[in-house]
Amino acid sequence: MPKTTNSQAILASIRSVIRLEAETLNAVARSTNISFVRGIRLLKSCRGKIVVTGIGKSGIIAQKIASTLASTGTPALYMHPAEGLHGDLGLVERKDLILAIGKSGESAELTGMLPTLKRIGVKIVAITGNAKSTLARNADVVLKTPIKKEACPLDLAPTTSTTAALAVGDAIAVTLMRMRNFRRDQFARLHPGGSLGKRLTLRVSDVMRGGKENPTVSINASLSKVLDEMTLKHAGAVCVVDSKKKLVGLITDFDIRKVLNNKQDPRKLTARQLMNAKPARIGNRKMAVDAVEIMDDRENPFNVLPVIDAGGRAVGIVQVHDLRAIGL
């Protein structure tokens, strides 16, 4: 096997692997048949949990598939075949379903579990490249992934075969999502942590500065009052409200500098003269990520966004650095 050292040879190697794996996925897509329909329906009808299993590189793919299923509304977990042979088969119940992954379908640890699984009476769906394997013969449904060769130059290291199994696992999870009409709010409940969880769950009311921290002034407030409110609330802006507390404008420190640069007498200035009468705004029940989009999706992005309730009352402000601080 010649060494790959120069830049062109390195790029050629990378491209050939990617092309081969892409060709393999196209071949797998073309080979899908009624067995895939039967497999999906069997998985959908499972009243217990999906136990995904596989060993070696296939085991790593099995772990990812189990995780994807669990996070998209299909109860699933991964079971290592060797651990299964040493007691973990005890977690398998008749109402469960086994999703077994193995290119050859002849791994000793995987096939060693089959007699016990048969005695339990659990259904088996197999993802394998060998439809005549021990695994395939013992499965209720076989999802065949035809692999001409591995991308490995020795045709040994699992590469195209694991890519194919992973793609089939993703296809299973997404199809089940669609069949269950799995919604965004359901997805959010399963992903409460991290940046993704915050994007899905946090509303404007959760992140805004409201109550005593809400900077507001009346429409006839003096410049001195405006500055006092800005300083007290550490806001850099104030909402201007009418007698019913409805939002009628917004004043930022930029608005004040702009007016003062016109050499107007500051003693005569009121909020009405200082404010932007048509500021962008957002409802307090909107998602926090929507506030980020409003502030960023401008030719000149801004840092403060007034928050209103259903009645148009100014109930708070959202500041961009507060959103950034929590990962949005």
mmCIF file of C-alpha atoms in Angstrom:
data_model
loop_
_atom_site.group_PDB
_atom_site.id
_atom_site.type_symbol
_atom_site.label_atom_id
_atom_site.label_comp_id
_atom_site.label_asym_id
_atom_site.label_seq_id
_atom_site.Cartn_x
_atom_site.Cartn_y
_atom_site.Cartn_z
ATOM 1 C CA MET A 1 0.000 0.000 0.000
ATOM 2 C CA PRO A 2 1.749 3.239 -1.146
ATOM 3 C CA LYS A 3 2.210 6.032 1.330
ATOM 4 C CA THR A 4 0.025 9.145 1.033
ATOM 5 C CA THR A 5 2.232 12.146 1.766
ATOM 6 C CA ASN A 6 1.833 15.056 -0.643
ATOM 7 C CA SER A 7 -1.119 17.451 -0.474
ATOM 8 C CA GLN A 8 -2.811 16.262 -3.663
ATOM 9 C CA ALA A 9 -2.595 12.637 -2.614
ATOM 10 C CA ILE A 10 -4.036 13.452 0.816
ATOM 11 C CA LEU A 11 -6.957 15.329 -0.743
ATOM 12 C CA ALA A 12 -7.512 12.520 -3.246
ATOM 13 C CA SER A 13 -7.670 9.986 -0.411
ATOM 14 C CA ILE A 14 -10.147 12.083 1.586
ATOM 15 C CA ARG A 15 -12.380 12.622 -1.445
ATOM 16 C CA SER A 16 -12.342 8.979 -2.472
ATOM 17 C CA VAL A 17 -13.466 7.872 1.011
ATOM 18 C CA ILE A 18 -16.284 10.412 1.095
ATOM 19 C CA ARG A 19 -17.411 9.456 -2.417
ATOM 20 C CA LEU A 20 -17.356 5.749 -1.600
ATOM 21 C CA GLU A 21 -19.420 6.269 1.545
ATOM 22 C CA ALA A 22 -21.864 8.477 -0.372
ATOM 23 C CA GLU A 23 -22.195 5.792 -3.066
ATOM 24 C CA THR A 24 -22.819 3.206 -0.356
ATOM 25 C CA LEU A 25 -25.603 5.299 1.170
ATOM 26 C CA ASN A 26 -27.196 5.680 -2.263
ATOM 27 C CA ALA A 27 -27.032 1.912 -2.705
ATOM 28 C CA VAL A 28 -28.631 1.369 0.710
ATOM 29 C CA ALA A 29 -31.397 3.851 -0.155
ATOM 30 C CA ARG A 30 -32.088 2.003 -3.424
ATOM 31 C CA SER A 31 -32.177 -1.356 -1.621
ATOM 32 C CA THR A 32 -34.863 -0.384 0.876
ATOM 33 C CA ASN A 33 -37.906 -2.582 0.449
ATOM 34 C CA ILE A 34 -40.987 -3.897 2.228
ATOM 35 C CA SER A 35 -38.766 -5.320 4.981
ATOM 36 C CA PHE A 36 -38.000 -1.769 6.085
ATOM 37 C CA VAL A 37 -41.742 -1.044 6.284
ATOM 38 C CA ARG A 38 -42.255 -4.196 8.361
ATOM 39 C CA GLY A 39 -39.333 -3.271 10.597
ATOM 40 C CA ILE A 40 -40.626 0.245 11.227
ATOM 41 C CA ARG A 41 -44.127 -1.030 12.006
ATOM 42 C CA LEU A 42 -42.718 -3.615 14.389
ATOM 43 C CA LEU A 43 -40.670 -0.932 16.164
ATOM 44 C CA LYS A 44 -43.685 1.384 16.283
ATOM 45 C CA SER A 45 -45.853 -1.326 17.843
ATOM 46 C CA CYS A 46 -43.362 -2.108 20.612
ATOM 47 C CA ARG A 47 -45.054 -1.620 23.992
ATOM 48 C CA GLY A 48 -41.814 -1.796 25.957
ATOM 49 C CA LYS A 49 -38.408 -0.371 25.140
ATOM 50 C CA ILE A 50 -36.095 -0.775 22.159
ATOM 51 C CA VAL A 51 -32.896 -2.521 23.272
ATOM 52 C CA VAL A 52 -30.199 -1.669 20.730
ATOM 53 C CA THR A 53 -27.162 -3.933 20.670
ATOM 54 C CA GLY A 54 -23.975 -4.473 18.707
ATOM 55 C CA ILE A 55 -20.279 -4.993 19.393
ATOM 56 C CA GLY A 56 -17.105 -3.255 18.288
ATOM 57 C CA LYS A 57 -17.649 -0.385 15.857
ATOM 58 C CA SER A 58 -21.224 -1.575 15.371
ATOM 59 C CA GLY A 59 -21.668 -1.242 19.128
ATOM 60 C CA ILE A 60 -20.629 2.402 18.975
ATOM 61 C CA ILE A 61 -23.179 2.971 16.195
ATOM 62 C CA ALA A 62 -25.767 1.110 18.297
ATOM 63 C CA GLN A 63 -25.151 3.487 21.201
ATOM 64 C CA LYS A 64 -25.743 6.486 18.959
ATOM 65 C CA ILE A 65 -28.928 5.000 17.510
ATOM 66 C CA ALA A 66 -30.270 4.207 20.989
ATOM 67 C CA SER A 67 -29.541 7.769 22.077
ATOM 68 C CA THR A 68 -31.258 9.245 19.009
ATOM 69 C CA LEU A 69 -34.327 7.065 19.493
ATOM 70 C CA ALA A 70 -34.616 7.951 23.180
ATOM 71 C CA SER A 71 -34.281 11.677 22.509
ATOM 72 C CA THR A 72 -36.946 11.643 19.804
ATOM 73 C CA GLY A 73 -39.747 9.917 21.671
ATOM 74 C CA THR A 74 -38.937 6.207 21.340
ATOM 75 C CA PRO A 75 -37.848 4.671 24.687
ATOM 76 C CA ALA A 76 -34.532 2.953 23.951
ATOM 77 C CA LEU A 77 -31.264 1.940 25.555
ATOM 78 C CA TYR A 78 -28.006 0.292 24.536
ATOM 79 C CA MET A 79 -26.968 -3.140 25.805
ATOM 80 C CA HIS A 80 -23.423 -4.416 25.267
ATOM 81 C CA PRO A 81 -23.626 -8.041 24.027
ATOM 82 C CA ALA A 82 -20.806 -9.208 26.320
ATOM 83 C CA GLU A 83 -22.547 -7.653 29.308
ATOM 84 C CA GLY A 84 -25.781 -9.201 28.088
ATOM 85 C CA LEU A 85 -24.177 -12.646 28.250
ATOM 86 C CA HIS A 86 -23.105 -11.917 31.817
ATOM 87 C CA GLY A 87 -26.401 -10.814 33.314
ATOM 88 C CA ASP A 88 -27.665 -7.732 31.474
ATOM 89 C CA LEU A 89 -30.111 -9.865 29.492
ATOM 90 C CA GLY A 90 -32.140 -9.595 32.670
ATOM 91 C CA LEU A 91 -33.255 -6.139 31.587
ATOM 92 C CA VAL A 92 -34.955 -7.564 28.466
ATOM 93 C CA GLU A 93 -38.684 -8.273 28.766
ATOM 94 C CA ARG A 94 -41.025 -9.995 26.334
ATOM 95 C CA LYS A 95 -42.739 -6.676 25.539
ATOM 96 C CA ASP A 96 -39.400 -5.143 24.470
ATOM 97 C CA LEU A 97 -37.811 -5.302 21.029
ATOM 98 C CA ILE A 98 -34.177 -5.988 20.107
ATOM 99 C CA LEU A 99 -32.551 -3.874 17.393
ATOM 100 C CA ALA A 100 -29.320 -5.747 16.654
ATOM 101 C CA ILE A 101 -26.524 -4.331 14.488
ATOM 102 C CA GLY A 102 -23.731 -6.368 12.957
ATOM 103 C CA LYS A 103 -22.123 -6.222 9.503
ATOM 104 C CA SER A 104 -21.355 -9.933 9.348
ATOM 105 C CA GLY A 105 -24.106 -11.026 11.729
ATOM 106 C CA GLU A 106 -21.708 -13.643 13.107
ATOM 107 C CA SER A 107 -20.043 -11.904 16.083
ATOM 108 C CA ALA A 108 -19.854 -14.504 18.850
ATOM 109 C CA GLU A 109 -21.093 -12.160 21.565
ATOM 110 C CA LEU A 110 -24.094 -11.100 19.448
ATOM 111 C CA THR A 111 -25.091 -14.582 18.305
ATOM 112 C CA GLY A 112 -24.492 -15.925 21.813
ATOM 113 C CA MET A 113 -27.462 -13.945 23.093
ATOM 114 C CA LEU A 114 -29.890 -15.253 20.481
ATOM 115 C CA PRO A 115 -30.985 -18.479 22.227
ATOM 116 C CA THR A 116 -31.897 -16.596 25.399
ATOM 117 C CA LEU A 117 -33.675 -13.869 23.453
ATOM 118 C CA LYS A 118 -35.684 -16.535 21.667
ATOM 119 C CA ARG A 119 -36.668 -18.112 25.000
ATOM 120 C CA ILE A 120 -37.784 -14.708 26.305
ATOM 121 C CA GLY A 121 -39.923 -14.357 23.190
ATOM 122 C CA VAL A 122 -38.696 -10.881 22.278
ATOM 123 C CA LYS A 123 -38.914 -9.718 18.647
ATOM 124 C CA ILE A 124 -35.643 -8.995 16.813
ATOM 125 C CA VAL A 125 -34.956 -6.506 14.029
ATOM 126 C CA ALA A 126 -31.487 -6.904 12.501
ATOM 127 C CA ILE A 127 -29.410 -4.323 10.611
ATOM 128 C CA THR A 128 -26.775 -6.347 8.767
ATOM 129 C CA GLY A 129 -24.938 -6.657 5.488
ATOM 130 C CA ASN A 130 -25.298 -10.445 5.493
ATOM 131 C CA ALA A 131 -28.855 -11.659 4.954
ATOM 132 C CA LYS A 132 -27.741 -15.292 5.371
ATOM 133 C CA SER A 133 -26.010 -14.780 8.725
ATOM 134 C CA THR A 134 -26.906 -16.368 12.045
ATOM 135 C CA LEU A 135 -28.259 -13.016 13.202
ATOM 136 C CA ALA A 136 -30.424 -12.621 10.100
ATOM 137 C CA ARG A 137 -31.811 -16.175 10.340
ATOM 138 C CA ASN A 138 -32.912 -15.546 13.915
ATOM 139 C CA ALA A 139 -34.383 -12.095 13.276
ATOM 140 C CA ASP A 140 -38.063 -11.370 12.709
ATOM 141 C CA VAL A 141 -37.150 -8.619 10.235
ATOM 142 C CA VAL A 142 -33.845 -8.073 8.413
ATOM 143 C CA LEU A 143 -32.838 -4.592 7.241
ATOM 144 C CA LYS A 144 -30.068 -5.367 4.788
ATOM 145 C CA THR A 145 -27.303 -2.813 4.205
ATOM 146 C CA PRO A 146 -25.461 -3.907 1.040
ATOM 147 C CA ILE A 147 -21.757 -3.061 1.276
ATOM 148 C CA LYS A 148 -19.466 -3.649 -1.708
ATOM 149 C CA LYS A 149 -16.327 -2.750 0.203
ATOM 150 C CA GLU A 150 -15.082 -0.811 3.188
ATOM 151 C CA ALA A 151 -13.383 2.545 2.603
ATOM 152 C CA CYS A 152 -10.389 1.119 4.449
ATOM 153 C CA PRO A 153 -7.708 0.292 1.809
ATOM 154 C CA LEU A 154 -7.376 -3.151 3.403
ATOM 155 C CA ASP A 155 -11.171 -3.597 3.197
ATOM 156 C CA LEU A 156 -11.085 -4.487 6.891
ATOM 157 C CA ALA A 157 -11.786 -1.537 9.220
ATOM 158 C CA PRO A 158 -15.558 -0.860 9.474
ATOM 159 C CA THR A 159 -16.113 2.424 7.622
ATOM 160 C CA THR A 160 -18.764 2.294 4.899
ATOM 161 C CA SER A 161 -20.582 -0.433 6.833
ATOM 162 C CA THR A 162 -20.879 1.660 9.991
ATOM 163 C CA THR A 163 -21.916 4.732 7.972
ATOM 164 C CA ALA A 164 -24.695 2.681 6.383
ATOM 165 C CA ALA A 165 -25.889 1.317 9.736
ATOM 166 C CA LEU A 166 -25.858 4.814 11.228
ATOM 167 C CA ALA A 167 -27.901 6.211 8.337
ATOM 168 C CA VAL A 168 -30.453 3.409 8.651
ATOM 169 C CA GLY A 169 -30.696 4.097 12.399
ATOM 170 C CA ASP A 170 -31.305 7.794 11.751
ATOM 171 C CA ALA A 171 -33.920 6.919 9.136
ATOM 172 C CA ILE A 172 -35.687 4.679 11.654
ATOM 173 C CA ALA A 173 -35.708 7.378 14.350
ATOM 174 C CA VAL A 174 -36.926 10.147 12.030
ATOM 175 C CA THR A 175 -39.624 7.958 10.477
ATOM 176 C CA LEU A 176 -40.898 7.004 13.930
ATOM 177 C CA MET A 177 -40.946 10.696 14.870
ATOM 178 C CA ARG A 178 -43.134 11.427 11.869
ATOM 179 C CA MET A 179 -45.436 8.484 12.539
ATOM 180 C CA ARG A 180 -45.904 9.659 16.139
ATOM 181 C CA ASN A 181 -46.267 13.307 15.116
ATOM 182 C CA PHE A 182 -43.491 14.092 17.612
ATOM 183 C CA ARG A 183 -43.765 17.827 18.291
ATOM 184 C CA ARG A 184 -41.315 20.582 19.138
ATOM 185 C CA ASP A 185 -42.670 20.896 22.701
ATOM 186 C CA GLN A 186 -42.177 17.147 23.242
ATOM 187 C CA PHE A 187 -38.628 17.437 21.943
ATOM 188 C CA ALA A 188 -38.025 20.344 24.324
ATOM 189 C CA ARG A 189 -39.123 18.324 27.348
ATOM 190 C CA LEU A 190 -36.498 15.716 26.536
ATOM 191 C CA HIS A 191 -33.725 18.291 26.001
ATOM 192 C CA PRO A 192 -33.891 20.679 28.982
ATOM 193 C CA GLY A 193 -30.133 21.156 29.315
ATOM 194 C CA GLY A 194 -27.493 23.001 27.349
ATOM 195 C CA SER A 195 -27.860 25.572 24.613
ATOM 196 C CA LEU A 196 -30.375 23.460 22.699
ATOM 197 C CA GLY A 197 -32.606 23.124 25.748
ATOM 198 C CA LYS A 198 -32.536 26.858 26.369
ATOM 199 C CA ARG A 199 -33.465 27.614 22.770
ATOM 200 C CA LEU A 200 -36.442 25.287 23.027
ATOM 201 C CA THR A 201 -37.730 26.097 26.499
ATOM 202 C CA LEU A 202 -36.830 29.634 27.623
ATOM 203 C CA ARG A 203 -39.453 32.296 27.046
ATOM 204 C CA VAL A 204 -38.923 36.047 27.034
ATOM 205 C CA SER A 205 -40.594 36.274 30.464
ATOM 206 C CA ASP A 206 -37.856 33.951 31.814
ATOM 207 C CA VAL A 207 -34.987 36.205 30.728
ATOM 208 C CA MET A 208 -36.352 39.755 30.727
ATOM 209 C CA ARG A 209 -35.691 42.420 33.315
ATOM 210 C CA GLY A 210 -39.135 42.977 34.768
ATOM 211 C CA GLY A 211 -40.824 44.116 37.947
ATOM 212 C CA LYS A 212 -38.616 46.468 39.972
ATOM 213 C CA GLU A 213 -35.827 46.066 37.412
ATOM 214 C CA ASN A 214 -38.028 47.246 34.544
ATOM 215 C CA PRO A 215 -36.832 50.737 33.473
ATOM 216 C CA THR A 216 -39.829 52.908 32.612
ATOM 217 C CA VAL A 217 -40.680 56.610 32.542
ATOM 218 C CA SER A 218 -43.817 58.553 31.692
ATOM 219 C CA ILE A 219 -44.107 60.283 28.353
ATOM 220 C CA ASN A 220 -43.647 63.724 29.956
ATOM 221 C CA ALA A 221 -40.668 62.756 32.119
ATOM 222 C CA SER A 222 -37.727 65.152 32.070
ATOM 223 C CA LEU A 223 -34.282 64.263 30.754
ATOM 224 C CA SER A 224 -33.083 64.231 34.349
ATOM 225 C CA LYS A 225 -35.708 61.612 35.253
ATOM 226 C CA VAL A 226 -34.792 59.550 32.195
ATOM 227 C CA LEU A 227 -31.099 59.572 33.151
ATOM 228 C CA ASP A 228 -31.903 58.716 36.761
ATOM 229 C CA GLU A 229 -33.984 55.685 35.681
ATOM 230 C CA MET A 230 -31.274 54.495 33.291
ATOM 231 C CA THR A 231 -28.637 54.761 36.012
ATOM 232 C CA LEU A 232 -30.771 53.172 38.732
ATOM 233 C CA LYS A 233 -31.775 50.174 36.583
ATOM 234 C CA HIS A 234 -28.347 49.745 34.887
ATOM 235 C CA ALA A 235 -30.230 49.385 31.647
ATOM 236 C CA GLY A 236 -28.810 51.737 29.038
ATOM 237 C CA ALA A 237 -32.393 52.349 27.939
ATOM 238 C CA VAL A 238 -35.870 53.105 29.284
ATOM 239 C CA CYS A 239 -39.345 52.271 28.046
ATOM 240 C CA VAL A 240 -41.688 55.235 27.709
ATOM 241 C CA VAL A 241 -45.253 54.499 28.828
ATOM 242 C CA ASP A 242 -48.596 56.279 28.887
ATOM 243 C CA SER A 243 -50.986 56.548 31.816
ATOM 244 C CA LYS A 244 -52.119 52.943 31.265
ATOM 245 C CA LYS A 245 -48.504 51.679 31.261
ATOM 246 C CA LYS A 246 -48.711 50.904 27.560
ATOM 247 C CA LEU A 247 -45.477 51.149 25.588
ATOM 248 C CA VAL A 248 -45.321 54.300 23.467
ATOM 249 C CA GLY A 249 -41.583 54.588 22.889
ATOM 250 C CA LEU A 250 -38.024 53.674 23.828
ATOM 251 C CA ILE A 251 -35.097 55.866 24.783
ATOM 252 C CA THR A 252 -31.520 54.625 24.576
ATOM 253 C CA ASP A 253 -28.341 56.444 25.522
ATOM 254 C CA PHE A 254 -27.746 56.860 21.771
ATOM 255 C CA ASP A 255 -31.043 58.749 21.437
ATOM 256 C CA ILE A 256 -29.950 61.130 24.189
ATOM 257 C CA ARG A 257 -26.535 61.781 22.632
ATOM 258 C CA LYS A 258 -28.144 62.393 19.252
ATOM 259 C CA VAL A 259 -30.486 65.059 20.645
ATOM 260 C CA LEU A 260 -27.757 66.738 22.709
ATOM 261 C CA ASN A 261 -25.510 66.908 19.641
ATOM 262 C CA ASN A 262 -28.199 69.132 18.098
ATOM 263 C CA LYS A 263 -27.416 71.629 20.878
ATOM 264 C CA GLN A 264 -30.919 71.593 22.306
ATOM 265 C CA ASP A 265 -31.389 72.890 25.831
ATOM 266 C CA PRO A 266 -31.388 69.696 27.983
ATOM 267 C CA ARG A 267 -33.531 71.382 30.654
ATOM 268 C CA LYS A 268 -36.437 71.551 28.219
ATOM 269 C CA LEU A 269 -36.232 68.018 26.873
ATOM 270 C CA THR A 270 -38.874 65.435 27.779
ATOM 271 C CA ALA A 271 -39.223 61.744 27.085
ATOM 272 C CA ARG A 272 -41.637 62.534 24.245
ATOM 273 C CA GLN A 273 -38.899 64.474 22.412
ATOM 274 C CA LEU A 274 -36.161 61.937 23.134
ATOM 275 C CA MET A 275 -37.912 58.675 22.367
ATOM 276 C CA ASN A 276 -38.126 56.464 19.322
ATOM 277 C CA ALA A 277 -41.899 56.252 18.915
ATOM 278 C CA LYS A 278 -41.823 53.031 16.896
ATOM 279 C CA PRO A 279 -39.340 50.715 18.587
ATOM 280 C CA ALA A 280 -39.152 47.003 17.867
ATOM 281 C CA ARG A 281 -40.818 45.011 20.634
ATOM 282 C CA ILE A 282 -41.603 41.442 21.626
ATOM 283 C CA GLY A 283 -44.356 39.696 23.569
ATOM 284 C CA ASN A 284 -43.488 38.235 26.951
ATOM 285 C CA ARG A 285 -44.774 34.770 25.931
ATOM 286 C CA LYS A 286 -42.527 34.542 22.886
ATOM 287 C CA MET A 287 -39.452 32.300 22.922
ATOM 288 C CA ALA A 288 -36.266 33.961 24.117
ATOM 289 C CA VAL A 289 -34.451 32.901 20.959
ATOM 290 C CA ASP A 290 -36.967 34.990 18.979
ATOM 291 C CA ALA A 291 -35.683 38.057 20.820
ATOM 292 C CA VAL A 292 -32.142 37.250 19.705
ATOM 293 C CA GLU A 293 -33.294 37.015 16.100
ATOM 294 C CA ILE A 294 -35.137 40.337 16.275
ATOM 295 C CA MET A 295 -32.106 42.124 17.709
ATOM 296 C CA ASP A 296 -29.600 40.511 15.347
ATOM 297 C CA ASP A 297 -31.644 40.480 12.145
ATOM 298 C CA ARG A 298 -31.119 44.159 11.380
ATOM 299 C CA GLU A 299 -28.673 46.136 9.277
ATOM 300 C CA ASN A 300 -27.670 47.799 12.541
ATOM 301 C CA PRO A 301 -28.287 45.284 15.370
ATOM 302 C CA PHE A 302 -29.417 46.740 18.698
ATOM 303 C CA ASN A 303 -28.902 45.721 22.302
ATOM 304 C CA VAL A 304 -32.201 46.413 24.087
ATOM 305 C CA LEU A 305 -35.688 45.184 23.245
ATOM 306 C CA PRO A 306 -38.876 46.280 25.055
ATOM 307 C CA VAL A 307 -41.192 43.511 26.245
ATOM 308 C CA ILE A 308 -44.960 43.897 26.248
ATOM 309 C CA ASP A 309 -47.821 41.771 27.544
ATOM 310 C CA ALA A 310 -50.998 40.870 25.651
ATOM 311 C CA GLY A 311 -52.451 44.282 26.467
ATOM 312 C CA GLY A 312 -49.470 46.203 25.086
ATOM 313 C CA ARG A 313 -48.182 47.173 28.552
ATOM 314 C CA ALA A 314 -44.412 47.523 28.963
ATOM 315 C CA VAL A 315 -43.531 44.703 31.368
ATOM 316 C CA GLY A 316 -39.777 44.545 30.888
ATOM 317 C CA ILE A 317 -36.769 44.731 28.625
ATOM 318 C CA VAL A 318 -34.448 42.150 27.157
ATOM 319 C CA GLN A 319 -30.759 42.966 26.841
ATOM 320 C CA VAL A 320 -28.597 41.151 24.340
ATOM 321 C CA HIS A 321 -25.702 40.563 26.753
ATOM 322 C CA ASP A 322 -28.095 38.834 29.179
ATOM 323 C CA LEU A 323 -29.113 36.472 26.377
ATOM 324 C CA ARG A 324 -25.496 35.838 25.399
ATOM 325 C CA ALA A 325 -24.598 35.151 29.012
ATOM 326 C CA ILE A 326 -27.042 32.226 29.157
ATOM 327 C CA GLY A 327 -25.887 30.749 25.877
ATOM 328 C CA LEU A 328 -28.385 32.202 23.408
#
